[in-house]
XYZ file of C-alpha atoms in Angstrom:
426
model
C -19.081 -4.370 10.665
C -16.528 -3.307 13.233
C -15.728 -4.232 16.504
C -12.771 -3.094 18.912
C -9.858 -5.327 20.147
C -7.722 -2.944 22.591
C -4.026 -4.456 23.530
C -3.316 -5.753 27.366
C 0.209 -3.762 26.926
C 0.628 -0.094 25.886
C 3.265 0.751 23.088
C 6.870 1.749 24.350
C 6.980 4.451 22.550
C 4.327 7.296 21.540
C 4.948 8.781 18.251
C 3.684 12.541 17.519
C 0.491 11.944 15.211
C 1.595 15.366 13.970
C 4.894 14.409 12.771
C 4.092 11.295 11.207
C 1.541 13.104 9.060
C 4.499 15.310 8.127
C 6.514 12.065 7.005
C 3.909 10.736 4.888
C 3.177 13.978 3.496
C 7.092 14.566 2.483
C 8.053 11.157 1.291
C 5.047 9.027 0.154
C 2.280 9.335 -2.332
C -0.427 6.768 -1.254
C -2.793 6.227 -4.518
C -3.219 3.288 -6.341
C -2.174 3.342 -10.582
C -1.367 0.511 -12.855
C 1.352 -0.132 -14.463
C 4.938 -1.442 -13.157
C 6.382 0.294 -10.248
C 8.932 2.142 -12.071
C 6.330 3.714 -14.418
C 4.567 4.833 -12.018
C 7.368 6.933 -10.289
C 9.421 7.893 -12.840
C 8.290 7.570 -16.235
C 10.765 8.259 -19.126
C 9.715 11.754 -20.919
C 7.601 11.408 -23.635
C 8.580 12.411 -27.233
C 7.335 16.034 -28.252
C 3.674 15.672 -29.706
C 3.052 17.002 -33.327
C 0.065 19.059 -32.098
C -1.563 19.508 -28.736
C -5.144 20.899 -28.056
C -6.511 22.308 -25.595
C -10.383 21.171 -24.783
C -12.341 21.728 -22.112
C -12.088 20.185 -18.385
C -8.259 18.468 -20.381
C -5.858 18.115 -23.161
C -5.200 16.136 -26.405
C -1.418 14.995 -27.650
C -1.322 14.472 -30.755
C 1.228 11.965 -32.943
C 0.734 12.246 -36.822
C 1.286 9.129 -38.829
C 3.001 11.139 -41.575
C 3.070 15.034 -40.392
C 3.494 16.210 -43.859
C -0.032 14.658 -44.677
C -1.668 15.897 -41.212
C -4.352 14.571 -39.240
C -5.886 11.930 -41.500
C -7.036 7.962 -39.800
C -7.379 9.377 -36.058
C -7.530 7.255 -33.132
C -8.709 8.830 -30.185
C -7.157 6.836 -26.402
C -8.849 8.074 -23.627
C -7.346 7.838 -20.142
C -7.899 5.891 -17.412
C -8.891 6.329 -13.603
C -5.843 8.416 -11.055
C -5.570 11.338 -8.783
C -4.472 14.832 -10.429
C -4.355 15.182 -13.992
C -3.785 13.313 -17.159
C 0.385 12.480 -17.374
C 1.952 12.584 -21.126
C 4.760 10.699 -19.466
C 3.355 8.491 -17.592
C 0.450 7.522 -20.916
C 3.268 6.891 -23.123
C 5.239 4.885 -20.905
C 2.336 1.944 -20.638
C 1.235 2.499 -24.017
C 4.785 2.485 -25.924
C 7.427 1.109 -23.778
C 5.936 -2.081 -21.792
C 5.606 -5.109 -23.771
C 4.076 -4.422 -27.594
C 4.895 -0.690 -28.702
C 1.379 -0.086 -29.201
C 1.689 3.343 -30.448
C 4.329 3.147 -32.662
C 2.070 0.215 -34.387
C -0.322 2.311 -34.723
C 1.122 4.597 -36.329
C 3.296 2.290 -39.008
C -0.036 1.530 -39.946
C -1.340 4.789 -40.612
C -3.099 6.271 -38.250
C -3.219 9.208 -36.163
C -2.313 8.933 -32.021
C -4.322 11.561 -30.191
C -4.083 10.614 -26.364
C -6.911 12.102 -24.193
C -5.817 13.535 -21.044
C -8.139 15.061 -18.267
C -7.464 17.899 -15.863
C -8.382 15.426 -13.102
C -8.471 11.974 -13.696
C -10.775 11.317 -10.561
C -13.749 13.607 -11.680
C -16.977 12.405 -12.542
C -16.915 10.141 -15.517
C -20.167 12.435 -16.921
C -17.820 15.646 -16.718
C -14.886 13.821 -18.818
C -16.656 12.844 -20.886
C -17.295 16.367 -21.978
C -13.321 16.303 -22.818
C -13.640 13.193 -25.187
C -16.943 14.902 -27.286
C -14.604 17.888 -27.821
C -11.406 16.026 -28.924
C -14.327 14.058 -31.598
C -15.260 17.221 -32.397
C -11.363 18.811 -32.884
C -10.422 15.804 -34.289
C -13.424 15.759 -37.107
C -12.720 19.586 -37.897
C -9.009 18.902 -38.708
C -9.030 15.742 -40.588
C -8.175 16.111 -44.407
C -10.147 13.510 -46.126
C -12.924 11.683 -44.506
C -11.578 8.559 -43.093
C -14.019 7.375 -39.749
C -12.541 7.551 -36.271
C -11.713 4.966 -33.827
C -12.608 5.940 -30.607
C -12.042 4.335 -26.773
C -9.771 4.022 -24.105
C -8.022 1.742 -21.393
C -9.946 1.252 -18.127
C -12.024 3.686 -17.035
C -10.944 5.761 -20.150
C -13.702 3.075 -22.201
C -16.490 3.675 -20.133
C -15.909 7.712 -20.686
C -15.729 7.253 -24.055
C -18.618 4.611 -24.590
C -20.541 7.156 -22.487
C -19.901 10.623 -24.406
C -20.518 8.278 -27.940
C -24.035 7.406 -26.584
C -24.594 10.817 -25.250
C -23.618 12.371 -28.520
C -25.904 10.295 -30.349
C -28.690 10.659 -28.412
C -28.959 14.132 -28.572
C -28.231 14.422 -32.387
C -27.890 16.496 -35.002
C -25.013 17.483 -36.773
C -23.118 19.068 -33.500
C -23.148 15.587 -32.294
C -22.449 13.249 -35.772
C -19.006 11.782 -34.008
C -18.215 10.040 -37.180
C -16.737 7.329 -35.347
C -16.972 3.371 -36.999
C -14.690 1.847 -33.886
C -15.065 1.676 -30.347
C -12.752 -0.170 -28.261
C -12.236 -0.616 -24.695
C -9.202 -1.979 -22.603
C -9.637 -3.763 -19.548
C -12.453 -1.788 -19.057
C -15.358 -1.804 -15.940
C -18.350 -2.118 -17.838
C -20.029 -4.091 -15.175
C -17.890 -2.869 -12.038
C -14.233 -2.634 -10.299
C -12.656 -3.796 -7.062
C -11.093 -2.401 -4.487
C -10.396 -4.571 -1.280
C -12.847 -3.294 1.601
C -9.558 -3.895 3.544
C -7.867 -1.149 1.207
C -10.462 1.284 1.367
C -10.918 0.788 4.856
C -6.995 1.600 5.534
C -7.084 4.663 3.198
C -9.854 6.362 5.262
C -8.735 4.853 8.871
C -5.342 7.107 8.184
C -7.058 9.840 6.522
C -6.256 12.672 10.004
C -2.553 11.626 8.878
C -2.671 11.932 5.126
C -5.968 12.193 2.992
C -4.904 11.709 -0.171
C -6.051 7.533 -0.538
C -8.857 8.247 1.372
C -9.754 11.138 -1.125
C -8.687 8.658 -4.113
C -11.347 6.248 -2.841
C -13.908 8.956 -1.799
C -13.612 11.048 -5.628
C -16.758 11.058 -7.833
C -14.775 8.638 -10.290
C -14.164 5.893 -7.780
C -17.688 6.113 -6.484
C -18.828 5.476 -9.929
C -16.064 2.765 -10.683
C -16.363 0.595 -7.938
C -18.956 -1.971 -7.531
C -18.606 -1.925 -3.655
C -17.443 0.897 -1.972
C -17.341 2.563 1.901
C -16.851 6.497 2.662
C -15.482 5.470 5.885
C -13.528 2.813 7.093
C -16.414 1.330 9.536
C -19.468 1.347 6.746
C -20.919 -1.405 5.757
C -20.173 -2.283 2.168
C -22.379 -0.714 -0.989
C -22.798 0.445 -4.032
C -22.711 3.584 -3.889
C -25.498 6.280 -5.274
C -23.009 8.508 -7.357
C -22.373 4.917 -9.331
C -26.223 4.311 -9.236
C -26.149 7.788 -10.591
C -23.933 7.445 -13.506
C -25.204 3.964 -14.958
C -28.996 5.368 -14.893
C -27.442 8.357 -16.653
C -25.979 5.936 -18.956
C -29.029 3.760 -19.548
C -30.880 7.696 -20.493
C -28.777 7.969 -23.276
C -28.711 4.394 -24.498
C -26.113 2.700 -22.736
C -23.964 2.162 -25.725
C -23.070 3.877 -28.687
C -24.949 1.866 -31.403
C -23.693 3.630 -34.655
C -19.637 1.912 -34.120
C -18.565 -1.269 -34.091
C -18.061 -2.054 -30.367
C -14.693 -4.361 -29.507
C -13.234 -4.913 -26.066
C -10.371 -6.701 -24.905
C -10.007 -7.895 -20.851
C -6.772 -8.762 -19.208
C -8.178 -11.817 -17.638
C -8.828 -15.253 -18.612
C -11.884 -16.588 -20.276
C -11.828 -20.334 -18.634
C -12.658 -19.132 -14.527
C -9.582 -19.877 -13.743
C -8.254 -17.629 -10.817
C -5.693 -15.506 -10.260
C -4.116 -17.650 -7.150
C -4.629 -15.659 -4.171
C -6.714 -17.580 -1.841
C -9.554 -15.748 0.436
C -9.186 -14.913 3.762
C -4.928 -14.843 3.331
C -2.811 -12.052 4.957
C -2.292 -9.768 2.549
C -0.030 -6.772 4.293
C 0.959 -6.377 7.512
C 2.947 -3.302 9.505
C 5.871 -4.134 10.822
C 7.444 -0.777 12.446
C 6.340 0.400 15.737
C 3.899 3.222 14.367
C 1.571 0.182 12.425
C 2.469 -2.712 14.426
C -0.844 -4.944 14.546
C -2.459 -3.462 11.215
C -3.073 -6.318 8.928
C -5.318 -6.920 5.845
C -6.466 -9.646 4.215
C -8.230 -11.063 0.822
C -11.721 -11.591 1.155
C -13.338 -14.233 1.741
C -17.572 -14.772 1.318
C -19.812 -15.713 3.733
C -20.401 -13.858 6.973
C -18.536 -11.359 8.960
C -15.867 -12.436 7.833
C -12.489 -10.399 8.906
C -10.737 -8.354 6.298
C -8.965 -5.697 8.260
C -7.403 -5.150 12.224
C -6.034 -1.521 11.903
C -3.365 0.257 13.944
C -1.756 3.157 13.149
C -0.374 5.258 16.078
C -2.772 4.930 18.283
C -3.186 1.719 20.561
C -7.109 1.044 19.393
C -6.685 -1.721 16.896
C -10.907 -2.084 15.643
C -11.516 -4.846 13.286
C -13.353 -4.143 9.785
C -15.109 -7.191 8.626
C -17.590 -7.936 5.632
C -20.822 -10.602 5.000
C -22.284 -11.836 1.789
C -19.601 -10.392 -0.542
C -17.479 -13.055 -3.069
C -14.247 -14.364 -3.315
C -13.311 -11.781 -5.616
C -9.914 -10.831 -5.169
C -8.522 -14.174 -6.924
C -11.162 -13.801 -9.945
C -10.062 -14.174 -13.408
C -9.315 -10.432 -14.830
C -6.718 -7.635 -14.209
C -4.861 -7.522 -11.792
C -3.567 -4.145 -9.625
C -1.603 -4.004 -7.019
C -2.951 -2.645 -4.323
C -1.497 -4.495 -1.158
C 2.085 -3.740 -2.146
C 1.444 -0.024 -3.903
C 0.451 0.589 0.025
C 3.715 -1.140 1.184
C 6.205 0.439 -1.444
C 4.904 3.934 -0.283
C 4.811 3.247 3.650
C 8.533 1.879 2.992
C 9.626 5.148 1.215
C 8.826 7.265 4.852
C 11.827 7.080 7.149
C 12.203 4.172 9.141
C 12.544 6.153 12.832
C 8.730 7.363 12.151
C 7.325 3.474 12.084
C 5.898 2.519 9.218
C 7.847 0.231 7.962
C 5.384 -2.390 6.476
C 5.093 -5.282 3.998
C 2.447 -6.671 1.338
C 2.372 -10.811 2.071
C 0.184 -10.434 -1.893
C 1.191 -7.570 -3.986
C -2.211 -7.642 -5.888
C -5.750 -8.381 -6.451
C -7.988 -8.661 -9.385
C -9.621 -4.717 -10.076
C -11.694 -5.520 -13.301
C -12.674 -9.228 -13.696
C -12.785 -10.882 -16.606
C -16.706 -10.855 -17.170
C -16.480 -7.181 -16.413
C -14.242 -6.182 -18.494
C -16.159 -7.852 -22.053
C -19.379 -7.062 -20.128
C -20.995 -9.923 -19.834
C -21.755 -10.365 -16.356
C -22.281 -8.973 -13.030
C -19.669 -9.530 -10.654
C -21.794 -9.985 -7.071
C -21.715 -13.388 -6.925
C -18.790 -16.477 -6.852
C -20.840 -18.194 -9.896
C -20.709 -15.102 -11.882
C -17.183 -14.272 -11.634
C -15.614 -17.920 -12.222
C -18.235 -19.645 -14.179
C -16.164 -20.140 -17.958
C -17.268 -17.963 -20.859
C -18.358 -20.513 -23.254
C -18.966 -19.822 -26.869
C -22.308 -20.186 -26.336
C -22.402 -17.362 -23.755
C -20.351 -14.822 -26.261
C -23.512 -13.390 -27.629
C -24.547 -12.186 -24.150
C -22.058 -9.895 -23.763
C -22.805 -6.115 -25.010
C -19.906 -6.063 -27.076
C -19.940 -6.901 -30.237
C -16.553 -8.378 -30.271
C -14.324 -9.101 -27.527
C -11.233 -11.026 -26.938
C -9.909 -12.573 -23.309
C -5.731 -12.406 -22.762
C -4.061 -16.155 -22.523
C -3.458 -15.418 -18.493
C -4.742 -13.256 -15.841
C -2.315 -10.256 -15.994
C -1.851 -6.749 -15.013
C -4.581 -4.410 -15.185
C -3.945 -2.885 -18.694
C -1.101 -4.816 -19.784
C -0.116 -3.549 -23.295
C 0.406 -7.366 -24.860
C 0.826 -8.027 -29.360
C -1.948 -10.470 -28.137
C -4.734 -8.222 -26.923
C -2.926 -4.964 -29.372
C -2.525 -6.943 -32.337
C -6.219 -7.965 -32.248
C -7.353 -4.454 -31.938
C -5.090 -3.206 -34.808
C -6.850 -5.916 -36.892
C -9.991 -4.430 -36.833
C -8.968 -0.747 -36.895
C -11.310 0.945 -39.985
């Protein structure tokens, strides 16, 4: 997978390994979120909740409909994949101040907001799930009246609540009767994420200097996430055995929840059409003297094919390349941006350390299309582009499921894909 390409000329300059580390330590945050830039690094604070509780391994905020009534019609949002824990901030910022307000709608319509937050976003998907059983279980102990719950959750926030559903059902009893009629997931992974190999390579090749992207990639959540993934930045590309893990776990208890209604929504296109971004492109390159040579690119299929030449301080500059893998950075689905997250926080260090860099393609698509309404694997070119067709709808696990009008941002909160869920609410 890797070979090494060492310059004729030596750098002019030798930068301190030691103090760069200390740069990107003070003034850059490398880990990859959705959302817009500015929600990401400063959110707006969040109104006060009505109620919070605290579960175990997390937290639950609480917005009541019509406090003098209490908790009545809950809806339960779990959150999605990060480093560190659950932000109230940052939650209501996508959820209530991008595009649709979906929480006030919500809750003009009567129900209860309870947003599931975890003590670390990045821990196993099994343990979180333990936080989304106890908010059911909160939830079902404070509601007056009797009305069902909707329960689910945007991105990897669906798959922990489709997983503690099916777990709580099949082990029973009256401890476990979630009382839920709704399940919904939002631009969820059901069938697999993606993360560049360039990107992960990167994040571990600078890991001596700062760990945290490396430790992103490398976190039991990730693992299970990503349908290809490499521990360090010379593996070969694989799934990897905590994800092999999780989905047999997943399959023991049933693999869905079969008592709700089941509903997705996908921030990709239904019709194969792709994103734009071409394989094999440039993607980022470093500009400043520190990263000069490091560049990344889409991928392309076939075989060993290049994807990454990295340089960071040192003069080595060791290709990473890939075989048999898809074109799957311009599939239809949501799209994150990874290539210029990396660039907006290399660009925040100070400019005398070298870093300066730039992302040629902000994003890539992180959960395509077929993923998302799980319907299809994503290994292969076919399987990613090939149209859903009404014919093809009943495949998918979900009962219901609705595609957005374009390939968008990863969790985009859109009246097209809200409005649809708010139709169907119980």
């Amino acid at each position: 997978m890797t070979d090494s390409n060492e310059p004729t000329q030596p750098d002019l300059e030798q930068l301190d390994e030691r103090e760069v580390a200390e740069a990107i330590g003070a003034a850059a945050r490398i880990t990859l979120a959705p959302g817009p830039r500015e929600a990401r690094e400063a959110p707006a604070e969040a109104p006060a909740p009505d109620d919070e509780w605290a579960l175990p391994g997390g937290t639950a905020w609480v917005y009541l409909a019509d406090p003098t009534k209490g908790l009545t019609r809950p809806v339960l949002i779990a959150d999605g994949f990060n480093s560190g824990p659950s932000e109230l901030n940052f939650s209501w910022e996508i959820l209530e101040r991008g595009p649709y307000a979906f929480l006030s709608e919500l809750r003009n319509r009567g129900r209860d907001v309870v947003l599931l937050g975890f003590d670390e976003r990045s821990a196993s998907i099994l343990d979180n799930a333990e936080v989304v059983r106890g908010a059911i279980l909160e939830a079902i102990a404070r509601r007056a009246g009797d009305h069902p719950l909707t329960v689910g959750g945007f991105s990897m926030g669906g798959l922990v609540s489709r997983y503690a559903l099916a777990k709580m059902e099949h082990e029973g009893g009256q401890a476990n009767d979630h009382q839920t009629a709704l399940y919904f997931s939002y631009d969820s992974p059901h069938r697999g994420a993606w993360i560049p190999i360039a990107l992960q390579a990167f994040a571990h090749y600078i890991r001596s200097l700062n760990a945290a992207f490396s430790n992103q990639m490398n976190s039991p959540a990730a693992r299970q996430l990503l349908w290809q993934h490499i521990s360090e930045w010379g593996d070969t590309p694989e799934t990897d055995k905590e994800r092999g893990t999780f989905l047999a776990e997943l399959e023991r208890v049933g693999g869905w929840p079969s008592r709700p209604k089941k509903i997705g929504v996908a921030n990709g296109v239904r019709i194969g059409e792709s994103n734009g971004i071409r394989p094999g492109e440039q993607a980022f390159h470093g500009k400043g003297l520190a990263i000069t040579g490091t560049r990344l690119y889409t991928q392309s299929a076939g075989e060993d094919e290049l994807v990454a030449q990295l340089r960071v301080v040192t003069l080595r500059r060791p290709h990473v390349n890939t075989s048999g893998l898809p074109e799957i950075d311009g599939a239809p689905g949501g799209t994150l941006e990874g290539f210029g997250i990396l660039a907006d926080e290399l660009n925040k260090i100070p400019a005398l350390i070298g870093l300066r860099s730039e992302a040629d393609i902000r994003e890539h698509c992180f959960v395509p299309t077929v993923s998302a309404i799980a319907l299809r694997d994503i290994d292969t070119h076919e399987k990613l582009y090939e149209p859903v067709t009404a014919a093809a709808e009943s495949e998918s696990e979900l009962d219901e499921f609705l595609c957005a009008s374009r390939n968008e941002p990863h969790t985009l909160v859109t009246e097209e894909l809200c409005g649809w869920i708010l139709e169907r609410l119980p």
